[in-house]
Amino acid sequence: MTWTTDPVTPWISPRSAHRQAVAAGLVVMCRDPLNAETPVSDLGGGITPNARFYKRNHFRIPDLDPADWRLRVTGRVTHPSAWTMPDLLRMPSRTRIVTLECAGNGRSALDPPTPGEQWGPGAVGTAEWTGVPLIEVLTQAGAAPGACEVVFRGADSGPVDRHSGTIRFERSLDLTDAQHSGALLAYAMNGEPLSALHGRPLRLVVPGWYGVASVKWLTDIEVLDHRFAGYFQTEKYCYEWERGGQVVTEPVRLQHVRSVITVPASNAVVRPGSLTIQGVAWSGPAPITSVEVSIGEGSWQRARLRGKQLPDSWRDWDLVTSVDAPGPTTVRVRATDAAGHTQPDEPVWNRLGYGANAVHSVPIHVTR
């Protein structure tokens, strides 16, 4: 069976999806298609519960029946194939704890504003994903001579700006990244089968990359002998800057280093004296090596990194310090990873508003 934009494909109604997000306590940015972020206070602390995991959609949410579903592997391969869910369940599986982040996370901090959902810092979550390593399926398919790019195509589709008809959500990795990124064809999330809102029955999970690479409701893998130029590869989810009088574009890839303050809350009222500050930090290219906190115009203080650093997951941190001067002040945090990347003081502006990973600031008020 080939999934296309056939209108008989079942969908989750926008009202039902919105109701689930509200019931879970998510911050809804858009009802149709559903886009909702996790409250900042719920970030960190290990695994994000499925219901509280952020939701990012571009079209209606497909509701595919695993019994009828097929994953087709075609293109520049020596053994084209169609996989059923029982086929995949018989394959060796792997479980990985991976942090996924929307490339537009933090977009609301950009000035001037850019188009797209005006996300705060909560379009991120960490889950335990279980599935078949992508390399296993690609190896069985066999790359034919000339193969260089792998396209992942979801069942979700709809109209987009400046294009007629409907476009399916699709994104590519070059063949080397597809083979060596540690990507999973995931069918379970936190020990439960994927829900429709998270990509049932199968999604791609690419560790360290922005969430756009982790295509949901996956139905097709196509190996190409040329570079892919799809809408979500070259017109969206790419950095766009003007340099030397020319427009330069580059697809978003690895997550930028980032940290977020979860305690105290924004505009919290605190007493003079001891103050505990907590949060979470992550980076796509390398593990977090340090987190620093500054209060007001004070110097940067080194926070404590908590727990074990997992290869593809965020890390909790905390700092016990003190505040004395009454009145309004600001708590700021910045993280550095093992590759030497540090959060900038201001977000790097780009026309589509991706990768805005500036120092996170939280205003608080110290009582007298």
CSV table of N, CA and C in Angstrom, one decimal, residues 92-200:
chain,number,residue,atom,x,y,z
A,92,PRO,N,16.5,-6.7,15.3
A,92,PRO,CA,17.1,-6.2,16.5
A,92,PRO,C,16.8,-4.8,16.8
A,93,SER,N,16.4,-4.5,18.1
A,93,SER,CA,16.0,-3.1,18.5
A,93,SER,C,17.1,-2.5,19.3
A,94,ARG,N,16.9,-1.2,19.5
A,94,ARG,CA,17.8,-0.4,20.4
A,94,ARG,C,17.0,0.7,21.0
A,95,THR,N,17.3,1.0,22.2
A,95,THR,CA,16.7,2.1,23.0
A,95,THR,C,17.7,3.2,23.3
A,96,ARG,N,17.3,4.4,23.0
A,96,ARG,CA,18.2,5.6,23.2
A,96,ARG,C,17.4,6.7,23.8
A,97,ILE,N,18.1,7.4,24.8
A,97,ILE,CA,17.5,8.6,25.4
A,97,ILE,C,18.0,9.8,24.6
A,98,VAL,N,17.0,10.5,23.9
A,98,VAL,CA,17.4,11.5,23.0
A,98,VAL,C,16.6,12.8,23.3
A,99,THR,N,17.2,13.9,23.3
A,99,THR,CA,16.6,15.2,23.4
A,99,THR,C,16.2,15.7,22.0
A,100,LEU,N,15.0,16.0,21.7
A,100,LEU,CA,14.5,16.6,20.5
A,100,LEU,C,14.2,18.1,20.7
A,101,GLU,N,14.5,18.9,19.8
A,101,GLU,CA,14.2,20.4,19.9
A,101,GLU,C,13.8,20.9,18.6
A,102,CYS,N,12.7,21.7,18.6
A,102,CYS,CA,12.3,22.4,17.4
A,102,CYS,C,13.3,23.4,17.0
A,103,ALA,N,13.6,23.5,15.7
A,103,ALA,CA,14.6,24.5,15.2
A,103,ALA,C,14.1,25.9,15.5
A,104,GLY,N,12.8,26.1,15.7
A,104,GLY,CA,12.3,27.5,15.9
A,104,GLY,C,12.2,27.8,17.4
A,105,ASN,N,12.7,26.9,18.3
A,105,ASN,CA,12.6,27.1,19.7
A,105,ASN,C,13.3,28.4,20.1
A,106,GLY,N,12.6,29.2,20.9
A,106,GLY,CA,13.2,30.5,21.3
A,106,GLY,C,13.0,31.6,20.2
A,107,ARG,N,12.3,31.4,19.2
A,107,ARG,CA,12.1,32.4,18.1
A,107,ARG,C,11.5,33.7,18.6
A,108,SER,N,10.7,33.7,19.6
A,108,SER,CA,10.1,34.9,20.1
A,108,SER,C,11.1,35.9,20.6
A,109,ALA,N,12.3,35.5,20.8
A,109,ALA,CA,13.4,36.4,21.3
A,109,ALA,C,14.0,37.3,20.2
A,110,LEU,N,13.7,36.9,19.0
A,110,LEU,CA,14.4,37.6,17.9
A,110,LEU,C,13.8,39.0,17.6
A,111,ASP,N,14.6,40.0,17.3
A,111,ASP,CA,14.2,41.3,17.1
A,111,ASP,C,15.0,41.9,15.9
A,112,PRO,N,14.3,42.2,14.8
A,112,PRO,CA,12.8,42.2,14.6
A,112,PRO,C,12.3,40.8,14.5
A,113,PRO,N,11.0,40.7,14.8
A,113,PRO,CA,10.3,39.4,14.7
A,113,PRO,C,10.4,38.7,13.4
A,114,THR,N,10.4,37.4,13.4
A,114,THR,CA,10.5,36.7,12.1
A,114,THR,C,9.2,35.8,12.0
A,115,PRO,N,8.8,35.4,10.8
A,115,PRO,CA,7.6,34.6,10.6
A,115,PRO,C,7.7,33.2,11.3
A,116,GLY,N,6.6,32.6,11.6
A,116,GLY,CA,6.5,31.3,12.2
A,116,GLY,C,6.0,31.4,13.6
A,117,GLU,N,5.8,30.2,14.2
A,117,GLU,CA,5.3,30.1,15.6
A,117,GLU,C,6.3,30.9,16.5
A,118,GLN,N,5.8,31.7,17.4
A,118,GLN,CA,6.6,32.5,18.3
A,118,GLN,C,6.9,31.7,19.5
A,119,TRP,N,7.7,30.7,19.4
A,119,TRP,CA,8.0,29.8,20.5
A,119,TRP,C,8.8,30.5,21.6
A,120,GLY,N,8.5,30.1,22.8
A,120,GLY,CA,9.3,30.5,24.0
A,120,GLY,C,10.5,29.4,24.0
A,121,PRO,N,11.0,29.1,25.2
A,121,PRO,CA,12.0,28.1,25.3
A,121,PRO,C,11.5,26.6,25.4
A,122,GLY,N,10.2,26.4,25.3
A,122,GLY,CA,9.7,25.1,25.7
A,122,GLY,C,9.4,24.1,24.6
A,123,ALA,N,9.9,24.4,23.4
A,123,ALA,CA,9.7,23.4,22.3
A,123,ALA,C,10.9,22.4,22.2
A,124,VAL,N,11.0,21.7,23.3
A,124,VAL,CA,12.1,20.7,23.5
A,124,VAL,C,11.6,19.7,24.5
A,125,GLY,N,12.1,18.5,24.3
A,125,GLY,CA,11.8,17.4,25.3
A,125,GLY,C,12.7,16.2,25.1
A,126,THR,N,12.8,15.4,26.1
A,126,THR,CA,13.7,14.2,26.1
A,126,THR,C,12.8,13.0,26.4
A,127,ALA,N,13.1,12.0,25.5
A,127,ALA,CA,12.3,10.7,25.7
A,127,ALA,C,13.2,9.5,25.5
A,128,GLU,N,12.7,8.4,25.9
A,128,GLU,CA,13.4,7.1,25.7
A,128,GLU,C,12.8,6.5,24.4
A,129,TRP,N,13.5,6.5,23.3
A,129,TRP,CA,13.0,6.0,22.1
A,129,TRP,C,13.5,4.6,21.8
A,130,THR,N,12.6,3.7,21.3
A,130,THR,CA,12.9,2.3,21.0
A,130,THR,C,12.5,2.1,19.6
A,131,GLY,N,13.4,1.4,18.8
A,131,GLY,CA,13.2,1.1,17.4
A,131,GLY,C,14.3,0.4,16.8
A,132,VAL,N,14.3,0.3,15.5
A,132,VAL,CA,15.3,-0.4,14.7
A,132,VAL,C,16.3,0.6,14.2
A,133,PRO,N,17.6,0.4,14.5
A,133,PRO,CA,18.6,1.3,13.9
A,133,PRO,C,18.4,1.5,12.4
A,134,LEU,N,18.4,2.7,12.0
A,134,LEU,CA,18.2,3.0,10.5
A,134,LEU,C,19.2,2.3,9.7
A,135,ILE,N,20.4,2.2,10.2
A,135,ILE,CA,21.5,1.5,9.4
A,135,ILE,C,21.1,0.1,9.0
A,136,GLU,N,20.4,-0.6,9.9
A,136,GLU,CA,20.0,-2.0,9.6
A,136,GLU,C,19.1,-2.1,8.3
A,137,VAL,N,18.2,-1.2,8.2
A,137,VAL,CA,17.3,-1.2,7.1
A,137,VAL,C,18.0,-0.7,5.8
A,138,LEU,N,18.9,0.3,6.0
A,138,LEU,CA,19.6,0.8,4.8
A,138,LEU,C,20.6,-0.3,4.3
A,139,THR,N,21.2,-1.0,5.3
A,139,THR,CA,22.1,-2.1,4.9
A,139,THR,C,21.4,-3.2,4.1
A,140,GLN,N,20.2,-3.6,4.6
A,140,GLN,CA,19.5,-4.6,3.8
A,140,GLN,C,19.1,-4.1,2.5
A,141,ALA,N,18.7,-2.8,2.3
A,141,ALA,CA,18.3,-2.3,1.0
A,141,ALA,C,19.5,-2.2,0.1
A,142,GLY,N,20.7,-1.9,0.6
A,142,GLY,CA,21.9,-1.8,-0.2
A,142,GLY,C,22.0,-0.6,-1.0
A,143,ALA,N,23.0,0.3,-0.8
A,143,ALA,CA,23.1,1.5,-1.6
A,143,ALA,C,23.7,1.1,-3.0
A,144,ALA,N,23.0,1.6,-4.0
A,144,ALA,CA,23.4,1.3,-5.4
A,144,ALA,C,24.4,2.4,-5.8
A,145,PRO,N,25.2,2.1,-6.8
A,145,PRO,CA,26.2,3.1,-7.2
A,145,PRO,C,25.6,4.5,-7.5
A,146,GLY,N,26.3,5.5,-7.0
A,146,GLY,CA,25.8,6.9,-7.1
A,146,GLY,C,24.9,7.4,-6.0
A,147,ALA,N,24.5,6.5,-5.1
A,147,ALA,CA,23.6,6.9,-4.0
A,147,ALA,C,24.3,7.9,-3.1
A,148,CYS,N,23.7,9.0,-2.8
A,148,CYS,CA,24.3,10.1,-2.0
A,148,CYS,C,23.4,10.7,-1.0
A,149,GLU,N,22.1,10.6,-1.1
A,149,GLU,CA,21.2,11.3,-0.3
A,149,GLU,C,20.0,10.4,0.1
A,150,VAL,N,19.4,10.5,1.3
A,150,VAL,CA,18.3,9.7,1.7
A,150,VAL,C,17.2,10.6,2.1
A,151,VAL,N,16.0,10.5,1.5
A,151,VAL,CA,14.8,11.3,1.8
A,151,VAL,C,13.9,10.5,2.6
A,152,PHE,N,13.3,11.1,3.7
A,152,PHE,CA,12.4,10.5,4.6
A,152,PHE,C,11.1,11.2,4.4
A,153,ARG,N,10.0,10.5,4.1
A,153,ARG,CA,8.7,11.1,3.8
A,153,ARG,C,7.7,10.7,4.7
A,154,GLY,N,6.9,11.6,5.3
A,154,GLY,CA,5.8,11.3,6.2
A,154,GLY,C,4.5,11.3,5.5
A,155,ALA,N,3.5,10.8,6.2
A,155,ALA,CA,2.1,10.8,5.6
A,155,ALA,C,1.4,12.1,5.7
A,156,ASP,N,1.9,13.0,6.5
A,156,ASP,CA,1.2,14.3,6.6
A,156,ASP,C,1.5,15.2,5.4
A,157,SER,N,0.5,16.0,5.0
A,157,SER,CA,0.6,16.8,3.8
A,157,SER,C,-0.4,17.9,3.9
A,158,GLY,N,-0.2,18.9,3.0
A,158,GLY,CA,-1.1,20.0,3.0
A,158,GLY,C,-0.6,21.1,2.1
A,159,PRO,N,-1.3,22.2,2.0
A,159,PRO,CA,-0.9,23.4,1.1
A,159,PRO,C,0.2,24.2,1.8
A,160,VAL,N,1.1,24.8,1.0
A,160,VAL,CA,2.1,25.6,1.6
A,160,VAL,C,2.2,26.9,0.7
A,161,ASP,N,2.9,27.9,1.2
A,161,ASP,CA,3.0,29.2,0.6
A,161,ASP,C,3.6,29.0,-0.8
A,162,ARG,N,3.1,29.8,-1.8
A,162,ARG,CA,3.7,29.9,-3.1
A,162,ARG,C,3.7,28.6,-3.9
A,163,HIS,N,3.0,27.6,-3.5
A,163,HIS,CA,2.9,26.3,-4.2
A,163,HIS,C,1.5,25.9,-4.4
A,164,SER,N,1.2,25.3,-5.5
A,164,SER,CA,-0.2,24.8,-5.8
A,164,SER,C,-0.3,23.4,-5.3
A,165,GLY,N,-1.5,22.9,-5.0
A,165,GLY,CA,-1.7,21.6,-4.6
A,165,GLY,C,-1.2,21.4,-3.2
A,166,THR,N,-0.9,20.1,-2.9
A,166,THR,CA,-0.5,19.8,-1.5
A,166,THR,C,1.0,19.2,-1.6
A,167,ILE,N,1.7,19.4,-0.5
A,167,ILE,CA,3.0,18.9,-0.4
A,167,ILE,C,3.1,18.0,0.9
A,168,ARG,N,3.8,16.9,0.7
A,168,ARG,CA,4.0,16.1,1.9
A,168,ARG,C,5.3,16.5,2.7
A,169,PHE,N,5.2,16.2,4.0
A,169,PHE,CA,6.4,16.6,4.8
A,169,PHE,C,7.5,15.6,4.5
A,170,GLU,N,8.7,16.1,4.1
A,170,GLU,CA,9.8,15.3,3.7
A,170,GLU,C,11.1,16.1,4.0
A,171,ARG,N,12.1,15.3,4.4
A,171,ARG,CA,13.4,15.9,4.8
A,171,ARG,C,14.4,14.9,4.5
A,172,SER,N,15.7,15.3,4.2
A,172,SER,CA,16.7,14.4,3.8
A,172,SER,C,17.9,14.5,4.7
A,173,LEU,N,18.7,13.4,4.7
A,173,LEU,CA,20.1,13.4,5.3
A,173,LEU,C,21.0,12.9,4.1
A,174,ASP,N,22.2,13.4,4.1
A,174,ASP,CA,23.1,12.8,3.2
A,174,ASP,C,23.4,11.3,3.6
A,175,LEU,N,23.9,10.5,2.7
A,175,LEU,CA,24.0,9.1,3.0
A,175,LEU,C,24.9,8.8,4.2
A,176,THR,N,26.0,9.6,4.3
A,176,THR,CA,26.9,9.3,5.4
A,176,THR,C,26.2,9.6,6.8
A,177,ASP,N,25.5,10.7,6.9
A,177,ASP,CA,24.7,11.0,8.1
A,177,ASP,C,23.7,10.0,8.4
A,178,ALA,N,23.0,9.5,7.3
A,178,ALA,CA,21.9,8.5,7.5
A,178,ALA,C,22.5,7.2,8.1
A,179,GLN,N,23.7,6.9,7.6
A,179,GLN,CA,24.4,5.7,8.1
A,179,GLN,C,25.0,5.7,9.4
A,180,HIS,N,25.5,6.9,9.8
A,180,HIS,CA,26.4,7.0,11.0
A,180,HIS,C,25.9,8.0,12.1
A,181,SER,N,24.7,8.5,11.9
A,181,SER,CA,24.1,9.4,13.0
A,181,SER,C,23.6,8.7,14.2
A,182,GLY,N,23.4,7.4,14.1
A,182,GLY,CA,22.8,6.6,15.2
A,182,GLY,C,21.2,6.8,15.1
A,183,ALA,N,20.7,7.2,14.0
A,183,ALA,CA,19.2,7.4,13.8
A,183,ALA,C,18.5,6.1,14.1
A,184,LEU,N,17.3,6.2,14.7
A,184,LEU,CA,16.4,5.1,14.9
A,184,LEU,C,15.1,5.2,14.1
A,185,LEU,N,14.6,4.1,13.7
A,185,LEU,CA,13.2,4.0,13.2
A,185,LEU,C,12.4,3.6,14.4
A,186,ALA,N,11.9,4.6,15.1
A,186,ALA,CA,11.3,4.4,16.4
A,186,ALA,C,9.8,4.1,16.3
A,187,TYR,N,9.4,3.0,17.1
A,187,TYR,CA,8.0,2.7,17.2
A,187,TYR,C,7.5,2.8,18.6
A,188,ALA,N,8.4,3.1,19.6
A,188,ALA,CA,8.0,3.3,21.0
A,188,ALA,C,8.6,4.5,21.6
A,189,MET,N,7.9,5.1,22.5
A,189,MET,CA,8.3,6.3,23.2
A,189,MET,C,8.1,6.1,24.7
A,190,ASN,N,9.1,6.2,25.5
A,190,ASN,CA,9.0,6.0,26.9
A,190,ASN,C,8.3,4.7,27.3
A,191,GLY,N,8.6,3.6,26.5
A,191,GLY,CA,8.1,2.3,26.8
A,191,GLY,C,6.7,2.0,26.3
A,192,GLU,N,6.1,3.0,25.6
A,192,GLU,CA,4.8,2.8,25.1
A,192,GLU,C,4.8,2.9,23.6
A,193,PRO,N,3.9,2.2,22.8
A,193,PRO,CA,3.8,2.4,21.4
A,193,PRO,C,3.6,3.9,21.1
A,194,LEU,N,4.2,4.4,20.0
A,194,LEU,CA,3.9,5.8,19.6
A,194,LEU,C,2.5,6.1,19.5
A,195,SER,N,2.1,7.3,20.0
A,195,SER,CA,0.7,7.7,19.8
A,195,SER,C,0.6,8.4,18.5
A,196,ALA,N,-0.6,8.6,18.0
A,196,ALA,CA,-0.7,9.3,16.7
A,196,ALA,C,-0.1,10.7,16.8
A,197,LEU,N,-0.2,11.4,17.9
A,197,LEU,CA,0.3,12.8,18.0
A,197,LEU,C,1.8,12.8,17.9
A,198,HIS,N,2.5,11.6,18.1
A,198,HIS,CA,4.0,11.6,18.1
A,198,HIS,C,4.5,10.8,16.9
A,199,GLY,N,3.6,10.4,16.0
A,199,GLY,CA,4.1,9.8,14.8
A,199,GLY,C,3.7,8.3,14.5
A,200,ARG,N,2.7,7.8,15.2
A,200,ARG,CA,2.3,6.4,15.0
A,200,ARG,C,2.1,6.1,13.5
